[in-house]
Amino acid sequence: MPKRAYTHDSSGMNKDEYRAHLHDLQIELVAMQRHLIAGNHRLLILLEGRDAAGKGGLIKRITEHLSPRETRVIALGKPNARDRGSWYFQRYVPHSPSAGECVIFNRSWYNRAGVEPVMGFCTREERDSFLDQVVPFERMQVEAGTTLLKYYLDISREEQAARLEARQSDPLKTWKTSPIDAVALQKYDAYTVARDHMLQCSDHEHGRWGIVRADNKHEARINVIRDILRSVPHPGPIREDQASDRDIVFRFRPNMLTNGSLAR
């Protein structure tokens, strides 16, 4: 349970502290991956969140020193005609991890519960059908031996506005812009409703949601990596001072929809 209600927060560790923590954690990620490979384990990480929530930056820090042969990042484009005529989950299944692999989805099948209904890309019936199927779909993967971690990166309205504006003015970030960005802030409240419904319907024993307070990118990255290392069994020496801050990364509970824990 988080200790405080959601607030916009730009404070935190300085850059030197951040780099030092990140270096140590990336060493431990490499050790974790060696264990995954040696034991033929499968790791699947889903990253969801609003536009500009920091998913891409987090993925970069997780994968920066991992083996590219056993690490895959999946960011699927919009479905083609064949995808639209298939079972919704069908185009995601081929990207599932094999033995020894770590797969990270930068947005996943949860598009059907977030972006698609808000933007009018699916019907309410299609969304409801997805939410009926997603729990057994994930349960089957976990029961087959896949370790599944799901994180929702939550940012405030003010922080999203600042990041979307930075994308427009920074020539190194313009590739991130999309037509959806143009209406992200206009539909902030609609995305909030979709997020709440998604979390409530798809948090389950085999696929718990981790909520990440992501207004501060550095603290979000450090604490998600710490949470991953704590959640994936491996023989590495995880120290108590490397535990994730439960005020930044915490497990979803239904009462969080009304107690101010999530950005609104």
Tab-separated table of C-alpha atoms in Angstrom:
chain	number	residue	atom	x	y	z
A	1	MET	CA	0.000	0.000	0.000
A	2	PRO	CA	1.439	3.408	-0.933
A	3	LYS	CA	2.156	5.826	1.922
A	4	ARG	CA	0.751	8.952	0.244
A	5	ALA	CA	-1.780	10.088	-2.307
A	6	TYR	CA	-0.555	10.710	-5.819
A	7	THR	CA	1.191	14.052	-6.220
A	8	HIS	CA	3.303	15.576	-8.977
A	9	ASP	CA	6.910	15.119	-7.828
A	10	SER	CA	10.062	16.186	-9.637
A	11	SER	CA	12.416	15.766	-6.678
A	12	GLY	CA	14.562	12.738	-5.925
A	13	MET	CA	18.100	11.438	-6.336
A	14	ASN	CA	20.710	13.483	-8.175
A	15	LYS	CA	22.273	12.280	-11.429
A	16	ASP	CA	25.387	10.847	-9.799
A	17	GLU	CA	23.323	8.831	-7.328
A	18	TYR	CA	21.066	7.665	-10.137
A	19	ARG	CA	23.982	6.493	-12.296
A	20	ALA	CA	25.592	4.665	-9.380
A	21	HIS	CA	22.371	2.867	-8.460
A	22	LEU	CA	21.668	2.029	-12.100
A	23	HIS	CA	25.157	0.599	-12.633
A	24	ASP	CA	24.810	-1.753	-9.662
A	25	LEU	CA	21.330	-2.853	-10.709
A	26	GLN	CA	22.343	-3.483	-14.322
A	27	ILE	CA	25.107	-5.784	-13.065
A	28	GLU	CA	22.462	-7.670	-11.127
A	29	LEU	CA	20.196	-7.813	-14.197
A	30	VAL	CA	23.005	-9.527	-16.101
A	31	ALA	CA	23.359	-12.049	-13.260
A	32	MET	CA	19.601	-12.606	-13.340
A	33	GLN	CA	19.678	-13.226	-17.077
A	34	ARG	CA	22.519	-15.733	-16.757
A	35	HIS	CA	20.314	-17.639	-14.333
A	36	LEU	CA	17.335	-17.475	-16.717
A	37	ILE	CA	19.437	-18.828	-19.575
A	38	ALA	CA	21.084	-21.568	-17.522
A	39	GLY	CA	17.738	-22.767	-16.189
A	40	ASN	CA	15.763	-22.361	-19.444
A	41	HIS	CA	13.359	-20.036	-17.639
A	42	ARG	CA	10.954	-17.698	-19.450
A	43	LEU	CA	10.388	-14.088	-18.389
A	44	LEU	CA	7.622	-11.893	-19.809
A	45	ILE	CA	7.341	-8.213	-18.803
A	46	LEU	CA	4.417	-6.022	-19.870
A	47	LEU	CA	4.806	-2.243	-19.669
A	48	GLU	CA	1.677	-0.135	-19.958
A	49	GLY	CA	0.932	3.516	-19.268
A	50	ARG	CA	-0.160	6.786	-20.791
A	51	ASP	CA	1.647	8.373	-23.726
A	52	ALA	CA	5.023	9.763	-22.564
A	53	ALA	CA	4.920	7.759	-19.329
A	54	GLY	CA	8.539	6.640	-19.824
A	55	LYS	CA	8.143	3.073	-21.057
A	56	GLY	CA	10.823	3.375	-23.755
A	57	GLY	CA	13.401	4.919	-21.428
A	58	LEU	CA	12.789	2.243	-18.822
A	59	ILE	CA	13.176	-0.524	-21.397
A	60	LYS	CA	16.469	0.964	-22.564
A	61	ARG	CA	17.889	0.863	-19.030
A	62	ILE	CA	16.662	-2.681	-18.420
A	63	THR	CA	18.069	-4.104	-21.659
A	64	GLU	CA	21.173	-1.938	-22.108
A	65	HIS	CA	23.649	-4.635	-21.028
A	66	LEU	CA	21.566	-7.785	-21.484
A	67	SER	CA	22.324	-10.376	-24.133
A	68	PRO	CA	20.523	-9.315	-27.344
A	69	ARG	CA	20.217	-12.936	-28.370
A	70	GLU	CA	18.041	-13.807	-25.385
A	71	THR	CA	16.311	-10.428	-24.982
A	72	ARG	CA	13.479	-9.204	-27.200
A	73	VAL	CA	11.525	-5.951	-27.063
A	74	ILE	CA	8.121	-6.074	-28.749
A	75	ALA	CA	6.293	-2.927	-29.835
A	76	LEU	CA	3.692	-3.966	-32.382
A	77	GLY	CA	2.182	-1.492	-34.847
A	78	LYS	CA	-1.479	-1.243	-35.652
A	79	PRO	CA	-3.077	-4.542	-36.718
A	80	ASN	CA	-3.354	-5.376	-40.412
A	81	ALA	CA	-6.376	-6.887	-42.121
A	82	ARG	CA	-5.370	-10.446	-41.224
A	83	ASP	CA	-4.832	-9.465	-37.573
A	84	ARG	CA	-8.256	-7.836	-37.445
A	85	GLY	CA	-9.822	-11.051	-38.736
A	86	SER	CA	-8.066	-13.288	-36.195
A	87	TRP	CA	-8.511	-14.102	-32.519
A	88	TYR	CA	-7.362	-10.953	-30.743
A	89	PHE	CA	-4.475	-12.597	-28.863
A	90	GLN	CA	-3.226	-14.480	-31.921
A	91	ARG	CA	-0.690	-11.898	-33.094
A	92	TYR	CA	0.845	-11.686	-29.614
A	93	VAL	CA	1.347	-15.410	-29.053
A	94	PRO	CA	4.309	-15.824	-31.484
A	95	HIS	CA	6.235	-13.206	-29.489
A	96	SER	CA	5.991	-15.099	-26.199
A	97	PRO	CA	9.341	-15.999	-24.627
A	98	SER	CA	10.978	-19.327	-25.305
A	99	ALA	CA	13.332	-21.119	-22.910
A	100	GLY	CA	16.011	-18.776	-21.583
A	101	GLU	CA	14.436	-15.662	-23.048
A	102	CYS	CA	13.306	-12.346	-21.591
A	103	VAL	CA	10.596	-10.588	-23.616
A	104	ILE	CA	9.427	-7.055	-22.857
A	105	PHE	CA	6.269	-5.647	-24.405
A	106	ASN	CA	6.191	-1.870	-24.906
A	107	ARG	CA	2.413	-1.848	-24.816
A	108	SER	CA	0.821	-5.245	-25.116
A	109	TRP	CA	-2.538	-6.920	-25.543
A	110	TYR	CA	-3.814	-4.341	-23.046
A	111	ASN	CA	-4.157	-1.909	-25.948
A	112	ARG	CA	-7.643	-3.410	-26.193
A	113	ALA	CA	-8.472	-2.131	-22.702
A	114	GLY	CA	-6.753	1.262	-22.987
A	115	VAL	CA	-5.938	3.007	-26.239
A	116	GLU	CA	-8.407	1.198	-28.483
A	117	PRO	CA	-11.670	1.926	-26.625
A	118	VAL	CA	-10.664	5.528	-25.868
A	119	MET	CA	-9.744	6.228	-29.499
A	120	GLY	CA	-12.722	4.343	-30.920
A	121	PHE	CA	-10.603	1.571	-32.466
A	122	CYS	CA	-12.719	-1.193	-30.906
A	123	THR	CA	-16.282	-1.604	-29.696
A	124	ARG	CA	-17.355	-1.911	-26.074
A	125	GLU	CA	-18.290	-5.524	-26.797
A	126	GLU	CA	-14.784	-6.238	-28.127
A	127	ARG	CA	-13.233	-4.661	-25.052
A	128	ASP	CA	-15.480	-6.646	-22.716
A	129	SER	CA	-14.684	-9.866	-24.578
A	130	PHE	CA	-10.983	-9.130	-24.177
A	131	LEU	CA	-11.353	-8.561	-20.440
A	132	ASP	CA	-13.234	-11.856	-20.124
A	133	GLN	CA	-10.405	-13.727	-21.861
A	134	VAL	CA	-7.257	-12.009	-20.613
A	135	VAL	CA	-7.193	-13.598	-17.147
A	136	PRO	CA	-7.359	-17.233	-18.395
A	137	PHE	CA	-4.930	-16.307	-21.213
A	138	GLU	CA	-2.337	-15.074	-18.712
A	139	ARG	CA	-3.038	-17.878	-16.263
A	140	MET	CA	-2.252	-20.468	-18.941
A	141	GLN	CA	1.110	-18.826	-19.622
A	142	VAL	CA	2.053	-18.722	-15.946
A	143	GLU	CA	0.930	-22.304	-15.331
A	144	ALA	CA	3.094	-23.334	-18.306
A	145	GLY	CA	6.147	-21.907	-16.530
A	146	THR	CA	6.403	-18.279	-17.690
A	147	THR	CA	7.171	-15.621	-15.095
A	148	LEU	CA	4.785	-12.737	-15.877
A	149	LEU	CA	5.332	-9.198	-14.585
A	150	LYS	CA	2.906	-6.365	-15.405
A	151	TYR	CA	3.619	-2.689	-14.719
A	152	TYR	CA	1.447	0.358	-15.282
A	153	LEU	CA	3.488	3.592	-15.410
A	154	ASP	CA	1.277	6.312	-13.954
A	155	ILE	CA	1.974	10.014	-14.573
A	156	SER	CA	0.132	13.177	-13.676
A	157	ARG	CA	-1.645	15.414	-16.163
A	158	GLU	CA	0.994	18.129	-15.629
A	159	GLU	CA	3.920	15.803	-16.243
A	160	GLN	CA	2.371	14.323	-19.363
A	161	ALA	CA	1.800	17.814	-20.773
A	162	ALA	CA	5.430	18.769	-20.138
A	163	ARG	CA	6.791	15.599	-21.766
A	164	LEU	CA	4.562	15.848	-24.831
A	165	GLU	CA	5.657	19.449	-25.307
A	166	ALA	CA	9.313	18.397	-25.029
A	167	ARG	CA	8.779	15.861	-27.806
A	168	GLN	CA	7.706	18.623	-30.144
A	169	SER	CA	10.734	20.832	-29.471
A	170	ASP	CA	13.510	18.235	-29.182
A	171	PRO	CA	14.741	16.996	-32.600
A	172	LEU	CA	15.989	13.796	-30.960
A	173	LYS	CA	12.500	12.957	-29.711
A	174	THR	CA	10.329	13.844	-32.689
A	175	TRP	CA	10.249	10.184	-33.796
A	176	LYS	CA	8.152	9.524	-30.692
A	177	THR	CA	5.334	11.780	-31.816
A	178	SER	CA	2.145	10.246	-33.201
A	179	PRO	CA	-1.388	11.365	-34.059
A	180	ILE	CA	-2.528	9.895	-30.743
A	181	ASP	CA	-0.259	12.352	-28.882
A	182	ALA	CA	-2.327	15.239	-30.218
A	183	VAL	CA	-5.393	14.103	-28.269
A	184	ALA	CA	-3.692	12.452	-25.265
A	185	LEU	CA	-4.288	15.415	-22.972
A	186	GLN	CA	-7.753	16.094	-24.340
A	187	LYS	CA	-8.685	12.510	-23.482
A	188	TYR	CA	-6.806	12.354	-20.169
A	189	ASP	CA	-10.018	11.755	-18.202
A	190	ALA	CA	-11.207	9.088	-20.654
A	191	TYR	CA	-7.864	7.295	-20.323
A	192	THR	CA	-8.234	7.480	-16.550
A	193	VAL	CA	-11.612	5.724	-16.725
A	194	ALA	CA	-10.166	3.086	-19.080
A	195	ARG	CA	-7.133	2.561	-16.825
A	196	ASP	CA	-9.287	2.072	-13.736
A	197	HIS	CA	-11.555	-0.433	-15.474
A	198	MET	CA	-8.574	-2.338	-16.902
A	199	LEU	CA	-6.804	-2.600	-13.553
A	200	GLN	CA	-9.936	-3.702	-11.733
A	201	CYS	CA	-10.828	-6.385	-14.288
A	202	SER	CA	-7.369	-7.794	-15.072
A	203	ASP	CA	-5.532	-7.879	-11.730
A	204	HIS	CA	-5.472	-11.531	-10.696
A	205	GLU	CA	-3.480	-14.129	-8.803
A	206	HIS	CA	-1.308	-15.073	-11.787
A	207	GLY	CA	-0.932	-11.542	-13.141
A	208	ARG	CA	-0.793	-8.825	-10.494
A	209	TRP	CA	-0.436	-5.219	-11.631
A	210	GLY	CA	2.496	-3.204	-10.341
A	211	ILE	CA	1.695	0.519	-10.248
A	212	VAL	CA	4.647	2.827	-10.877
A	213	ARG	CA	4.585	6.485	-9.879
A	214	ALA	CA	6.547	7.702	-12.886
A	215	ASP	CA	6.588	11.509	-12.707
A	216	ASN	CA	10.246	11.191	-11.699
A	217	LYS	CA	11.852	9.093	-14.445
A	218	HIS	CA	15.015	8.279	-12.523
A	219	GLU	CA	13.213	7.006	-9.438
A	220	ALA	CA	10.742	5.063	-11.567
A	221	ARG	CA	13.504	3.291	-13.518
A	222	ILE	CA	15.544	2.401	-10.442
A	223	ASN	CA	12.571	1.068	-8.525
A	224	VAL	CA	11.053	-0.953	-11.367
A	225	ILE	CA	14.407	-2.677	-11.919
A	226	ARG	CA	14.630	-3.359	-8.198
A	227	ASP	CA	11.125	-4.829	-8.283
A	228	ILE	CA	11.992	-7.046	-11.257
A	229	LEU	CA	15.066	-8.363	-9.460
A	230	ARG	CA	12.993	-9.071	-6.354
A	231	SER	CA	10.247	-10.777	-8.379
A	232	VAL	CA	12.406	-13.106	-10.475
A	233	PRO	CA	14.028	-15.894	-8.427
A	234	HIS	CA	17.785	-16.017	-8.995
A	235	PRO	CA	20.858	-16.562	-6.801
A	236	GLY	CA	22.118	-12.952	-6.960
A	237	PRO	CA	22.964	-11.100	-3.705
A	238	ILE	CA	20.014	-8.700	-3.397
A	239	ARG	CA	20.715	-6.398	-0.450
A	240	GLU	CA	17.984	-4.952	1.732
A	241	ASP	CA	18.986	-1.440	0.656
A	242	GLN	CA	18.188	-2.476	-2.927
A	243	ALA	CA	14.527	-3.140	-2.152
A	244	SER	CA	12.116	-1.086	-4.241
A	245	ASP	CA	10.452	1.925	-2.639
A	246	ARG	CA	6.842	0.872	-2.029
A	247	ASP	CA	5.830	4.501	-2.308
A	248	ILE	CA	6.917	4.387	-5.980
A	249	VAL	CA	6.228	0.788	-7.097
A	250	PHE	CA	3.366	-1.005	-5.397
A	251	ARG	CA	0.774	-3.679	-6.083
A	252	PHE	CA	-2.649	-2.599	-7.221
A	253	ARG	CA	-5.556	-2.801	-4.780
A	254	PRO	CA	-9.185	-1.968	-5.690
A	255	ASN	CA	-9.423	0.754	-3.022
A	256	MET	CA	-6.743	2.681	-4.919
A	257	LEU	CA	-9.403	3.652	-7.446
A	258	THR	CA	-10.909	6.007	-4.876
A	259	ASN	CA	-8.224	6.827	-2.285
A	260	GLY	CA	-6.048	9.140	-4.404
A	261	SER	CA	-3.231	6.654	-5.002
A	262	LEU	CA	-3.503	6.965	-8.807
A	263	ALA	CA	-3.033	10.066	-10.956
A	264	ARG	CA	-6.253	11.868	-11.943
